[in-house]
GROMACS .gro file of C-alpha atoms in nm:
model
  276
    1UNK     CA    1   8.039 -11.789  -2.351
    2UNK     CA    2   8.079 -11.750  -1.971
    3UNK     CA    3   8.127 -12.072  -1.776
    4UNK     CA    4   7.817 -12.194  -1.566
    5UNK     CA    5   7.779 -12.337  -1.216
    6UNK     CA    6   7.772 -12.700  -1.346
    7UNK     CA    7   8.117 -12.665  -1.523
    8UNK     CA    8   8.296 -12.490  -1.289
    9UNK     CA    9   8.203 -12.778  -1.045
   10UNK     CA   10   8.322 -13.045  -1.303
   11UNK     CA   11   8.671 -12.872  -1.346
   12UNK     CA   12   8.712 -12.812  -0.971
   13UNK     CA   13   8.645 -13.248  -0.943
   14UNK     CA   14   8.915 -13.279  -1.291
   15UNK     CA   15   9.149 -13.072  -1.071
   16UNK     CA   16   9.180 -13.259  -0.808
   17UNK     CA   17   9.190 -13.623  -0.982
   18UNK     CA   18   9.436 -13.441  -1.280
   19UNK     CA   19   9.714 -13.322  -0.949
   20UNK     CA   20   9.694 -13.655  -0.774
   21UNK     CA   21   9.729 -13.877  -1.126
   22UNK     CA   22  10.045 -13.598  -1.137
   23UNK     CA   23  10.180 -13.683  -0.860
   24UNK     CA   24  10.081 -14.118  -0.826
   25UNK     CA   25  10.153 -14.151  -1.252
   26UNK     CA   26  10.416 -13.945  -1.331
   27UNK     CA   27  10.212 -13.800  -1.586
   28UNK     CA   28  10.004 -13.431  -1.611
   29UNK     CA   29   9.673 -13.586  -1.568
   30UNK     CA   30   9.611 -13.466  -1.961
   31UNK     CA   31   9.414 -13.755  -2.029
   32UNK     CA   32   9.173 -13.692  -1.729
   33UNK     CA   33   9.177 -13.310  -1.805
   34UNK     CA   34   9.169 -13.219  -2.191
   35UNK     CA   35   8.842 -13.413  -2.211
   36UNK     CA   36   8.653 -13.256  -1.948
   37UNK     CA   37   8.790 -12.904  -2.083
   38UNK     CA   38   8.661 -12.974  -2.414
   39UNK     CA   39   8.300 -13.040  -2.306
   40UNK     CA   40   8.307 -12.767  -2.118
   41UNK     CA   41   8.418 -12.517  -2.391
   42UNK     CA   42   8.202 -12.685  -2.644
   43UNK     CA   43   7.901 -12.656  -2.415
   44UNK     CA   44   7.925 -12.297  -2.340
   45UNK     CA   45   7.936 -12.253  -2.743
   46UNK     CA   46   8.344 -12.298  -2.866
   47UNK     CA   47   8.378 -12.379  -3.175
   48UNK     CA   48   8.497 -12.780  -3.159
   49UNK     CA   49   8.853 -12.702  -3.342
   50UNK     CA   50   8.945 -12.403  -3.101
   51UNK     CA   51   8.839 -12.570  -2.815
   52UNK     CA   52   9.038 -12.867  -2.878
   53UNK     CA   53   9.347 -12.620  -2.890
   54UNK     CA   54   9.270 -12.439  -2.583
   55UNK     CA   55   9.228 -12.757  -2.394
   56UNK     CA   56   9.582 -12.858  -2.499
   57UNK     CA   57   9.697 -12.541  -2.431
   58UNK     CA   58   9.613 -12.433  -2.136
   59UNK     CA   59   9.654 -12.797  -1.995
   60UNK     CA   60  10.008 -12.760  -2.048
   61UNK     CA   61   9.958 -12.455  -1.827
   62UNK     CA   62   9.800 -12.663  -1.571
   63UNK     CA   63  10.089 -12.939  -1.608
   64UNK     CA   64  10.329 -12.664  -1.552
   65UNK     CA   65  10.283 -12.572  -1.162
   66UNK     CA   66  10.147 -12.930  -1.076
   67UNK     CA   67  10.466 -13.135  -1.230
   68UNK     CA   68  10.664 -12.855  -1.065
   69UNK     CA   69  10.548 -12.923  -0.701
   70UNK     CA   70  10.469 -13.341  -0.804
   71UNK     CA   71  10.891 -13.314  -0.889
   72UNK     CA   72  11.014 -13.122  -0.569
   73UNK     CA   73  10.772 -13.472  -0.368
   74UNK     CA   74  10.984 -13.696  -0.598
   75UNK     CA   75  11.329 -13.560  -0.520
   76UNK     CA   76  11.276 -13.575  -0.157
   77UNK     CA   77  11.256 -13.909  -0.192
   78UNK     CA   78  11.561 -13.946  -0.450
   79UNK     CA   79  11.298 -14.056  -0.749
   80UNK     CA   80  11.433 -13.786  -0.963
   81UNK     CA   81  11.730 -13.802  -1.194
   82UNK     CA   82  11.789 -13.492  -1.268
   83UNK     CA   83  12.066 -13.566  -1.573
   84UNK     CA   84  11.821 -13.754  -1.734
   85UNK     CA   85  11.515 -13.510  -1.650
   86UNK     CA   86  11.714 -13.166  -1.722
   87UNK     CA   87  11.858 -13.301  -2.065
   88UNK     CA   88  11.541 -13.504  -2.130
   89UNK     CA   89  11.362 -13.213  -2.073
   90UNK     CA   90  11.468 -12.894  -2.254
   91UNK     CA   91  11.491 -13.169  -2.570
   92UNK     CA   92  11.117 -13.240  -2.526
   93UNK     CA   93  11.060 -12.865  -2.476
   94UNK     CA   94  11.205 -12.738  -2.818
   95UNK     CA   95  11.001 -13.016  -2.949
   96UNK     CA   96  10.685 -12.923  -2.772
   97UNK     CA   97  10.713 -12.569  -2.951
   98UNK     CA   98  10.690 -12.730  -3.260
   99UNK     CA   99  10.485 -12.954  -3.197
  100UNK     CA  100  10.199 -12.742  -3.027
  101UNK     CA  101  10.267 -12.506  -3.413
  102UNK     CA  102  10.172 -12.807  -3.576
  103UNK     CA  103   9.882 -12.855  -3.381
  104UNK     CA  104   9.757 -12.520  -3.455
  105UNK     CA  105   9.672 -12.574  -3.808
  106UNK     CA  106   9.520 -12.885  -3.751
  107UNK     CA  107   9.123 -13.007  -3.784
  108UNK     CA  108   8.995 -13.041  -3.420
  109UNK     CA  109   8.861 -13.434  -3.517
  110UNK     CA  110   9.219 -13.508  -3.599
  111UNK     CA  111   9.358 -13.345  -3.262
  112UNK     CA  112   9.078 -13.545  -3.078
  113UNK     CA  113   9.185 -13.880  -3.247
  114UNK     CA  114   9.534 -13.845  -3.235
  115UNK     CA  115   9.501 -13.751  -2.857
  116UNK     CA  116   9.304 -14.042  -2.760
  117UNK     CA  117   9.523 -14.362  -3.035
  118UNK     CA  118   9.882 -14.167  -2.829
  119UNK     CA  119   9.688 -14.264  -2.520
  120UNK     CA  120   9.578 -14.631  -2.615
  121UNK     CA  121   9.891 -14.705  -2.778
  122UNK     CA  122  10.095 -14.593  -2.483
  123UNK     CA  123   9.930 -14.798  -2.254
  124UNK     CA  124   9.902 -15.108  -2.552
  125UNK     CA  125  10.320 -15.087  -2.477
  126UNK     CA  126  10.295 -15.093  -2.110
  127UNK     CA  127  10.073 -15.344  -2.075
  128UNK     CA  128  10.231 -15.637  -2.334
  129UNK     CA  129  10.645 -15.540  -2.308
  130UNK     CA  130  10.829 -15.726  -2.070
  131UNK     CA  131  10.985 -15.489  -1.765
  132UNK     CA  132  11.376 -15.476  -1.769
  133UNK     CA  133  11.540 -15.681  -1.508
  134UNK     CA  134  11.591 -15.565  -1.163
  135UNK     CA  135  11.973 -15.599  -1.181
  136UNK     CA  136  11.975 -15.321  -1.521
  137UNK     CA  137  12.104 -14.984  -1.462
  138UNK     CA  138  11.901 -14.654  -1.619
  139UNK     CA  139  12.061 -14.504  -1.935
  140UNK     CA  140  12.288 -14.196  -1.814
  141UNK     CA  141  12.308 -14.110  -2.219
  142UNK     CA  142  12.263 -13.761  -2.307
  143UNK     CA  143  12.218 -13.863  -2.672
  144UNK     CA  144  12.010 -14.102  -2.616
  145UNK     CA  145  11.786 -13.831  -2.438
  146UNK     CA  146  11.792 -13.602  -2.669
  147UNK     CA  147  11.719 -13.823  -2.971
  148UNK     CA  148  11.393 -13.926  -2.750
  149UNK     CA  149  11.304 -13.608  -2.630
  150UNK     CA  150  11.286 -13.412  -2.937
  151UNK     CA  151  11.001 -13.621  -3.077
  152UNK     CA  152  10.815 -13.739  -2.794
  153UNK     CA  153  10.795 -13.337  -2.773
  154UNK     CA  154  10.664 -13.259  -3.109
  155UNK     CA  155  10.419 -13.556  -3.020
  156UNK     CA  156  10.302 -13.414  -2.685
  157UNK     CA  157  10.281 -13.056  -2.815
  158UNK     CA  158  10.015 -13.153  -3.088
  159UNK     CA  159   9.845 -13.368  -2.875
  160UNK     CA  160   9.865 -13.112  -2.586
  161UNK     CA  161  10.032 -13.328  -2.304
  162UNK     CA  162  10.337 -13.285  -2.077
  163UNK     CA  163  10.481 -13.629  -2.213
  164UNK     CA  164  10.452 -13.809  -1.910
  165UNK     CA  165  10.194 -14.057  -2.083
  166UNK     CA  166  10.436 -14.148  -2.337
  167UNK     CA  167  10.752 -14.067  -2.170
  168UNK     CA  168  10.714 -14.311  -1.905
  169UNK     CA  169  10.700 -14.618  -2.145
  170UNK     CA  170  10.983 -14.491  -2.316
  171UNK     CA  171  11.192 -14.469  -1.973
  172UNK     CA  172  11.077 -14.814  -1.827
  173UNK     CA  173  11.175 -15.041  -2.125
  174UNK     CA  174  11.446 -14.852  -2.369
  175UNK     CA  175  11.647 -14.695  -2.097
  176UNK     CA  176  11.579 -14.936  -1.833
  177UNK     CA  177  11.452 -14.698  -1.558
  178UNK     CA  178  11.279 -14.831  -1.209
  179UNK     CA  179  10.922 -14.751  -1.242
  180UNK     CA  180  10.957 -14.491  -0.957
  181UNK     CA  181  11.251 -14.351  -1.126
  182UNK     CA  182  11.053 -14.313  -1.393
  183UNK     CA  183  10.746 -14.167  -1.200
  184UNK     CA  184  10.967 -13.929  -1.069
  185UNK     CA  185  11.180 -13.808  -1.347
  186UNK     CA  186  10.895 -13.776  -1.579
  187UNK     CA  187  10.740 -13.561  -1.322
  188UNK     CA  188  11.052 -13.353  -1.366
  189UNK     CA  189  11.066 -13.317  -1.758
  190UNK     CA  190  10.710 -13.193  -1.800
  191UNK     CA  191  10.812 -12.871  -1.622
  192UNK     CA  192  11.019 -12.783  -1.957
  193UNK     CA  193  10.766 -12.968  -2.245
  194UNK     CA  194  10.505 -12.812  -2.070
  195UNK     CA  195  10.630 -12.468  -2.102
  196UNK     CA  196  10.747 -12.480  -2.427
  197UNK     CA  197  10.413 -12.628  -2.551
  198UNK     CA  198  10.226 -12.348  -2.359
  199UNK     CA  199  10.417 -12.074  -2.511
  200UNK     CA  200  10.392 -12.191  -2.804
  201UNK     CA  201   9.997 -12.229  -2.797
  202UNK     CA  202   9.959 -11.904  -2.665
  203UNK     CA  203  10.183 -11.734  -2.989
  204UNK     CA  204   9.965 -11.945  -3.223
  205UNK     CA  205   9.654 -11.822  -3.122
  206UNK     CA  206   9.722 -11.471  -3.082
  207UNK     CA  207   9.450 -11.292  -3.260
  208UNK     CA  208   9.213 -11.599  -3.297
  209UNK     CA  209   8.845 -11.499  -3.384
  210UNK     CA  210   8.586 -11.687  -3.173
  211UNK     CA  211   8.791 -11.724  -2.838
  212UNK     CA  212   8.611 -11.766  -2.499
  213UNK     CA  213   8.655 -11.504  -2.208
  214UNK     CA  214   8.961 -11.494  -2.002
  215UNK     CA  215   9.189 -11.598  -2.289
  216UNK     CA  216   9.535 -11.516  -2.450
  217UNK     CA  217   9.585 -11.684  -2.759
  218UNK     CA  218   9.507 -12.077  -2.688
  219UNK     CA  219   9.548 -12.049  -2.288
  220UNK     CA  220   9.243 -11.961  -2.091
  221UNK     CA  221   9.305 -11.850  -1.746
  222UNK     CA  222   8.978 -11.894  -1.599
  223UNK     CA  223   8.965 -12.260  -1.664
  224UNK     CA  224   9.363 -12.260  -1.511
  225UNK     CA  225   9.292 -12.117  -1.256
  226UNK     CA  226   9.023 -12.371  -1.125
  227UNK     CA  227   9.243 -12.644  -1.207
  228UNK     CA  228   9.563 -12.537  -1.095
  229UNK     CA  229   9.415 -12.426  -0.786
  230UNK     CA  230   9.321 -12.776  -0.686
  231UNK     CA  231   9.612 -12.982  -0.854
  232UNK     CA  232   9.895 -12.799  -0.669
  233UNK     CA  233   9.834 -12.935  -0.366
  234UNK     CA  234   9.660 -13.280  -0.477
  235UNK     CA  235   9.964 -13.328  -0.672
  236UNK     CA  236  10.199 -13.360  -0.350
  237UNK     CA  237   9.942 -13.606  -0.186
  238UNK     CA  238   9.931 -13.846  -0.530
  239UNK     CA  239  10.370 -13.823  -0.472
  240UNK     CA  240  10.320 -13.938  -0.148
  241UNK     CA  241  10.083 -14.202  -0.231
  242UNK     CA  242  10.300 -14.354  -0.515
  243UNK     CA  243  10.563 -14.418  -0.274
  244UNK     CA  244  10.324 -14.656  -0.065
  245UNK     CA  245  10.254 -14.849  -0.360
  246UNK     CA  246  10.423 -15.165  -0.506
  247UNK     CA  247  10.561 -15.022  -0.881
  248UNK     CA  248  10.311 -15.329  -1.019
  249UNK     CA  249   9.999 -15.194  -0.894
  250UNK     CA  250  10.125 -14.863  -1.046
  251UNK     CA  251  10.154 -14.977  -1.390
  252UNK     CA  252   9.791 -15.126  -1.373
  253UNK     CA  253   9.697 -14.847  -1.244
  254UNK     CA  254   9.780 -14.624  -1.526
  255UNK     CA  255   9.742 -14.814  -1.744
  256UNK     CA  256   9.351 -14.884  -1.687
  257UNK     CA  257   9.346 -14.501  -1.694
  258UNK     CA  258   9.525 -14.466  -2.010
  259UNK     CA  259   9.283 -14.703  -2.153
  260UNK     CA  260   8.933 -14.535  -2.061
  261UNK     CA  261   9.046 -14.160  -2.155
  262UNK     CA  262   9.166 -14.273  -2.511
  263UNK     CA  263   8.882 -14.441  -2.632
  264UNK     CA  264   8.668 -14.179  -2.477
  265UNK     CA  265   8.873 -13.910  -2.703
  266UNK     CA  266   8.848 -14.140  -3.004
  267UNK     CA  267   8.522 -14.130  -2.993
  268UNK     CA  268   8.451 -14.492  -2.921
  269UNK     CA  269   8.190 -14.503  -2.622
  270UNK     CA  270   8.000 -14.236  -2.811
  271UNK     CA  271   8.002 -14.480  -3.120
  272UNK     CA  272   7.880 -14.753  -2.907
  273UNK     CA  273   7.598 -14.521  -2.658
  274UNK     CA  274   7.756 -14.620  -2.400
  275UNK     CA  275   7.696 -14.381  -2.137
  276UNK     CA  276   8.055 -14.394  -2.051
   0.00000   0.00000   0.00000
């Protein structure tokens, strides 16, 4: 079950294109990531179902570092609001722990669907609601964070993301943030979903027969430390980028992305041979 040369090199590549989407989207570059982690444990001879879980898992353990250093870019430039992120964020981590529990008694083909329809469906809402006007202020209401993080974090534990992917829709037209407010403070909040989903995956796979190498419970630290070796630092360039960009050609942006990675995970280029 060791790791060859061919997907070290394709992890190195994910790492670097999951810490810039960090720090340009707002979001932990789980849609780019879990995908290429779950060929790569499959082809080395993983088991589909665990290696759906350690994807999730130890991407949150990738998100962790790279939202960290994405969120310090963001603040610099006063994209953060930390009332919103902080309150946002230990909701969505609570919920994260339960989610990623959930997740850990699942079928792998229902972790693999329900990972790619979050994706589609987030970007379905970007793409067709109509952005608040300019003159709105954001929502400074704690309950109103709390009711939304709790769960958008049981949904991004099972599916294994820091919430930035569905967080970010959520902020934009319901509590009427900026887009680079959003960007920004969604950076912030997957420091606490990520860890709580994390922990959580490495509890639940404690003792799991059939594990790969370089693994405690459902977080392998080879694979983390390829990608989080890369993402750190791509993470602050992809901040720095975002703030060169008009917040329309963001949206597109991520949404286009949104749209390829979910029907990849669903499944649907496969069902069509497309060699996509």
């Amino acid at each position: 079950m060791e790791m060859q040369a061919v997907q070290v090199i394709a992890l190195l590549a994910t790492g670097i294109g999951v810490g810039f989407a960090s720090g340009l989207l707002g979001v932990g570059g789980c849609f780019i990531m879990v995908p290429v982690q779950f060929w790569a444990l499959k082809s080395i001879g993983v088991d589909p179902t665990i290696a759906i879980r350690i994807a999730f898992g130890t991407n949150l353990l990738v998100v962790l570092p790279t939202a960290f250093s994405g969120a310090m870019t963001h603040h610099k430039k006063g994209a953060v609001l930390w009332n919103a992120g902080l309150t946002f964020g230990i909701a969505g981590a609570l919920g994260a722990f339960g989610g990623a529990f959930i997740a850990s008694h699942l079928p792998g083909r229902v972790l693999t669907m329900a990972f790619g329809i979050a994706v589609i469906l987030g970007g379905i809402r970007m793409l067709t609601a109509k952005p608040p006007k300019i003159t709105d202020e954001p929502s400074n209401s704690l309950s109103a964070f709390i009711l939304w993080g709790i769960p958008l974090g049981i949904f991004s534990g099972i599916i294994g993301i820091g919430g930035g992917v569905l967080m970010i829709p959520i902020m934009v037209y319901f509590l009427k943030f900026k887009m680079h407010q959003a960007v920004g403070t969604s950076t912030a909040l997957m420091i606490f979903t990520a860890a709580g989903g994390a922990l959580s995956y490495w509890i639940n796979g404690s003792g799991v027969p059939g594990l790969p190498p370089y693994s405690t419970g459902y977080l392998n630290w080879y694979q983390w430390a390829i990608l989080a070796g890369v993402s750190i630092p791509w993470a602050v360039v992809g901040a720095n980028t975002a703030h060169l960009l008009p917040a329309k050609q963001l949206k597109y942006l991520f949404i286009i992305v949104m749209f390829y990675m979910g029907l990849k995970m669903c499944g649907a280029f496969a069902y069509l041979k497309l060699p996509l």
